[in-house]
Amino acid sequence: MTTKAYISEYGISELYLNIWKSGKIDRTVFHQIQYAINSQSLKSSDDRKIVSRLLYAVRRGWVSVMD
């Protein structure tokens, strides 16, 4: 599953909401969003901001990365 396919299938905002509700993110999804922000595959500035917020939340410990 590629990053772009995963993100477009669920939508960034829906993904963000689900992660914040649970406080957890799957390791695979975490790596996919890291790749998406680093590869500039996100065209919308809003999508980039949402992904940046998720990555920041993981760094701060607000969201846990699960296996």
Short mmCIF file of N, CA, C and O in Angstrom, two decimals:
data_model
loop_
_atom_site.label_atom_id
_atom_site.label_comp_id
_atom_site.label_asym_id
_atom_site.label_seq_id
_atom_site.Cartn_x
_atom_site.Cartn_y
_atom_site.Cartn_z
N MET A 1 0.84 -1.16 0.00
CA MET A 1 0.00 0.00 0.00
C MET A 1 0.89 1.23 0.00
O MET A 1 1.74 1.38 0.85
N THR A 2 0.69 2.11 -0.92
CA THR A 2 1.50 3.31 -0.98
C THR A 2 0.90 4.39 -0.09
O THR A 2 -0.26 4.35 0.26
N THR A 3 1.72 5.35 0.24
CA THR A 3 1.28 6.44 1.10
C THR A 3 0.14 7.22 0.48
O THR A 3 -0.86 7.48 1.11
N LYS A 4 0.31 7.55 -0.77
CA LYS A 4 -0.69 8.37 -1.44
C LYS A 4 -2.04 7.65 -1.49
O LYS A 4 -3.08 8.25 -1.26
N ALA A 5 -2.01 6.35 -1.76
CA ALA A 5 -3.25 5.58 -1.82
C ALA A 5 -3.92 5.54 -0.45
O ALA A 5 -5.12 5.68 -0.33
N TYR A 6 -3.15 5.35 0.59
CA TYR A 6 -3.70 5.27 1.93
C TYR A 6 -4.32 6.61 2.33
O TYR A 6 -5.42 6.67 2.83
N ILE A 7 -3.60 7.66 2.10
CA ILE A 7 -4.08 8.98 2.52
C ILE A 7 -5.29 9.40 1.71
O ILE A 7 -6.25 9.90 2.26
N SER A 8 -5.29 9.18 0.42
CA SER A 8 -6.44 9.58 -0.38
C SER A 8 -7.65 8.68 -0.11
O SER A 8 -8.77 9.12 -0.23
N GLU A 9 -7.41 7.44 0.30
CA GLU A 9 -8.52 6.53 0.59
C GLU A 9 -9.29 7.00 1.83
O GLU A 9 -10.51 6.98 1.85
N TYR A 10 -8.59 7.39 2.85
CA TYR A 10 -9.23 7.77 4.11
C TYR A 10 -9.36 9.27 4.31
O TYR A 10 -10.19 9.72 5.06
N GLY A 11 -8.53 10.03 3.70
CA GLY A 11 -8.54 11.46 3.89
C GLY A 11 -7.73 11.85 5.10
O GLY A 11 -7.79 11.20 6.14
N ILE A 12 -6.95 12.90 4.96
CA ILE A 12 -6.07 13.34 6.03
C ILE A 12 -6.86 13.74 7.27
O ILE A 12 -6.52 13.36 8.38
N SER A 13 -7.93 14.49 7.09
CA SER A 13 -8.68 14.96 8.25
C SER A 13 -9.33 13.81 9.01
O SER A 13 -9.37 13.82 10.24
N GLU A 14 -9.82 12.82 8.28
CA GLU A 14 -10.41 11.64 8.92
C GLU A 14 -9.34 10.85 9.67
O GLU A 14 -9.56 10.38 10.79
N LEU A 15 -8.18 10.70 9.06
CA LEU A 15 -7.06 10.01 9.70
C LEU A 15 -6.65 10.75 10.97
O LEU A 15 -6.46 10.14 12.03
N TYR A 16 -6.54 12.06 10.90
CA TYR A 16 -6.18 12.89 12.03
C TYR A 16 -7.17 12.71 13.18
O TYR A 16 -6.79 12.51 14.34
N LEU A 17 -8.45 12.74 12.87
CA LEU A 17 -9.49 12.59 13.88
C LEU A 17 -9.41 11.23 14.56
O LEU A 17 -9.46 11.14 15.79
N ASN A 18 -9.25 10.18 13.77
CA ASN A 18 -9.18 8.83 14.34
C ASN A 18 -7.96 8.65 15.24
O ASN A 18 -8.04 8.01 16.29
N ILE A 19 -6.84 9.22 14.84
CA ILE A 19 -5.62 9.11 15.65
C ILE A 19 -5.78 9.88 16.95
O ILE A 19 -5.42 9.39 18.02
N TRP A 20 -6.33 11.09 16.89
CA TRP A 20 -6.49 11.89 18.10
C TRP A 20 -7.49 11.24 19.06
O TRP A 20 -7.32 11.31 20.28
N LYS A 21 -8.55 10.65 18.53
CA LYS A 21 -9.54 10.00 19.39
C LYS A 21 -8.93 8.82 20.14
O LYS A 21 -9.19 8.64 21.33
N SER A 22 -8.12 8.04 19.45
CA SER A 22 -7.56 6.84 20.06
C SER A 22 -6.26 7.13 20.82
O SER A 22 -5.91 6.41 21.75
N GLY A 23 -5.55 8.16 20.42
CA GLY A 23 -4.26 8.47 21.03
C GLY A 23 -3.16 7.53 20.57
O GLY A 23 -2.08 7.50 21.15
N LYS A 24 -3.44 6.76 19.51
CA LYS A 24 -2.49 5.78 19.00
C LYS A 24 -2.43 5.86 17.48
O LYS A 24 -3.40 6.18 16.83
N ILE A 25 -1.25 5.51 16.97
CA ILE A 25 -1.06 5.45 15.53
C ILE A 25 -0.28 4.18 15.22
O ILE A 25 0.66 3.82 15.93
N ASP A 26 -0.70 3.49 14.19
CA ASP A 26 -0.01 2.29 13.74
C ASP A 26 1.36 2.67 13.19
O ASP A 26 1.51 3.71 12.54
N ARG A 27 2.36 1.85 13.46
CA ARG A 27 3.72 2.14 13.01
C ARG A 27 3.79 2.30 11.49
O ARG A 27 4.49 3.18 10.97
N THR A 28 3.05 1.48 10.75
CA THR A 28 3.05 1.57 9.29
C THR A 28 2.50 2.91 8.83
O THR A 28 3.08 3.56 7.95
N VAL A 29 1.40 3.33 9.42
CA VAL A 29 0.80 4.62 9.07
C VAL A 29 1.76 5.75 9.44
O VAL A 29 1.92 6.71 8.68
N PHE A 30 2.40 5.63 10.59
CA PHE A 30 3.36 6.64 11.02
C PHE A 30 4.48 6.81 10.00
O PHE A 30 4.82 7.93 9.61
N HIS A 31 5.02 5.70 9.52
CA HIS A 31 6.09 5.77 8.52
C HIS A 31 5.56 6.32 7.20
O HIS A 31 6.28 7.05 6.50
N GLN A 32 4.33 6.00 6.87
CA GLN A 32 3.76 6.51 5.63
C GLN A 32 3.58 8.02 5.67
O GLN A 32 3.87 8.71 4.69
N ILE A 33 3.12 8.55 6.80
CA ILE A 33 2.95 10.00 6.85
C ILE A 33 4.30 10.71 6.95
O ILE A 33 4.45 11.81 6.42
N GLN A 34 5.28 10.07 7.57
CA GLN A 34 6.63 10.64 7.56
C GLN A 34 7.15 10.73 6.14
O GLN A 34 7.72 11.74 5.73
N TYR A 35 6.95 9.66 5.38
CA TYR A 35 7.40 9.65 3.99
C TYR A 35 6.65 10.72 3.18
O TYR A 35 7.25 11.42 2.37
N ALA A 36 5.36 10.83 3.42
CA ALA A 36 4.55 11.79 2.67
C ALA A 36 5.03 13.22 2.88
O ALA A 36 5.14 13.99 1.93
N ILE A 37 5.34 13.57 4.10
CA ILE A 37 5.79 14.94 4.36
C ILE A 37 7.20 15.18 3.85
O ILE A 37 7.52 16.25 3.36
N ASN A 38 8.05 14.16 3.92
CA ASN A 38 9.43 14.31 3.46
C ASN A 38 9.56 14.29 1.94
O ASN A 38 10.46 14.90 1.39
N SER A 39 8.66 13.57 1.27
CA SER A 39 8.76 13.45 -0.19
C SER A 39 7.97 14.54 -0.92
O SER A 39 7.95 14.56 -2.13
N GLN A 40 7.33 15.41 -0.16
CA GLN A 40 6.52 16.48 -0.75
C GLN A 40 5.38 15.94 -1.61
O GLN A 40 4.97 16.57 -2.57
N SER A 41 4.86 14.74 -1.28
CA SER A 41 3.76 14.18 -2.06
C SER A 41 2.42 14.78 -1.66
O SER A 41 1.42 14.57 -2.34
N LEU A 42 2.38 15.54 -0.57
CA LEU A 42 1.16 16.21 -0.16
C LEU A 42 1.11 17.57 -0.85
O LEU A 42 1.96 18.41 -0.63
N LYS A 43 0.12 17.76 -1.67
CA LYS A 43 0.03 19.00 -2.46
C LYS A 43 -0.59 20.15 -1.67
O LYS A 43 -0.20 21.28 -1.82
N SER A 44 -1.55 19.85 -0.84
CA SER A 44 -2.26 20.88 -0.11
C SER A 44 -1.47 21.32 1.12
O SER A 44 -0.94 20.49 1.86
N SER A 45 -1.43 22.62 1.35
CA SER A 45 -0.72 23.11 2.54
C SER A 45 -1.47 22.70 3.80
O SER A 45 -0.85 22.48 4.84
N ASP A 46 -2.80 22.58 3.73
CA ASP A 46 -3.57 22.13 4.88
C ASP A 46 -3.22 20.69 5.24
O ASP A 46 -3.09 20.36 6.42
N ASP A 47 -3.06 19.85 4.24
CA ASP A 47 -2.68 18.45 4.49
C ASP A 47 -1.30 18.37 5.12
O ASP A 47 -1.07 17.59 6.04
N ARG A 48 -0.37 19.20 4.65
CA ARG A 48 0.97 19.21 5.23
C ARG A 48 0.94 19.67 6.68
O ARG A 48 1.65 19.13 7.52
N LYS A 49 0.10 20.64 7.00
CA LYS A 49 -0.02 21.12 8.37
C LYS A 49 -0.59 20.03 9.29
O LYS A 49 -0.11 19.85 10.41
N ILE A 50 -1.59 19.30 8.81
CA ILE A 50 -2.18 18.23 9.61
C ILE A 50 -1.15 17.14 9.88
O ILE A 50 -1.03 16.66 11.00
N VAL A 51 -0.41 16.74 8.85
CA VAL A 51 0.61 15.71 9.03
C VAL A 51 1.70 16.21 9.96
O VAL A 51 2.16 15.46 10.83
N SER A 52 2.08 17.46 9.85
CA SER A 52 3.08 18.02 10.76
C SER A 52 2.59 17.99 12.20
O SER A 52 3.36 17.69 13.12
N ARG A 53 1.33 18.29 12.41
CA ARG A 53 0.75 18.23 13.76
C ARG A 53 0.78 16.82 14.32
O ARG A 53 1.05 16.62 15.50
N LEU A 54 0.48 15.85 13.46
CA LEU A 54 0.53 14.46 13.93
C LEU A 54 1.95 14.05 14.31
O LEU A 54 2.16 13.42 15.35
N LEU A 55 2.91 14.41 13.50
CA LEU A 55 4.30 14.08 13.81
C LEU A 55 4.76 14.78 15.09
O LEU A 55 5.47 14.20 15.91
N TYR A 56 4.33 16.02 15.28
CA TYR A 56 4.67 16.76 16.48
C TYR A 56 4.04 16.09 17.72
O TYR A 56 4.69 15.97 18.76
N ALA A 57 2.80 15.64 17.59
CA ALA A 57 2.12 14.97 18.70
C ALA A 57 2.84 13.69 19.09
O ALA A 57 2.93 13.36 20.27
N VAL A 58 3.38 12.98 18.12
CA VAL A 58 4.14 11.76 18.42
C VAL A 58 5.42 12.13 19.15
O VAL A 58 5.78 11.50 20.16
N ARG A 59 6.12 13.15 18.68
CA ARG A 59 7.36 13.58 19.35
C ARG A 59 7.12 14.02 20.79
O ARG A 59 7.93 13.75 21.67
N ARG A 60 6.01 14.68 21.04
CA ARG A 60 5.69 15.18 22.37
C ARG A 60 5.14 14.08 23.29
O ARG A 60 5.01 14.29 24.47
N GLY A 61 4.78 12.94 22.70
CA GLY A 61 4.26 11.85 23.51
C GLY A 61 2.75 11.87 23.68
O GLY A 61 2.19 11.10 24.46
N TRP A 62 2.07 12.74 22.96
CA TRP A 62 0.62 12.84 23.05
C TRP A 62 -0.05 11.71 22.28
O TRP A 62 -1.18 11.34 22.58
N VAL A 63 0.64 11.20 21.28
CA VAL A 63 0.15 10.06 20.48
C VAL A 63 1.23 8.98 20.53
O VAL A 63 2.40 9.26 20.34
N SER A 64 0.80 7.76 20.78
CA SER A 64 1.73 6.63 20.87
C SER A 64 1.78 5.87 19.55
O SER A 64 0.75 5.66 18.91
N VAL A 65 2.98 5.47 19.16
CA VAL A 65 3.16 4.64 17.97
C VAL A 65 3.08 3.19 18.39
O VAL A 65 3.84 2.74 19.25
N MET A 66 2.14 2.45 17.83
CA MET A 66 1.91 1.06 18.19
C MET A 66 2.39 0.14 17.06
O MET A 66 2.38 0.51 15.90
N ASP A 67 2.79 -1.08 17.44
CA ASP A 67 3.21 -2.07 16.44
C ASP A 67 2.04 -2.77 15.81
O ASP A 67 0.99 -2.88 16.18
#
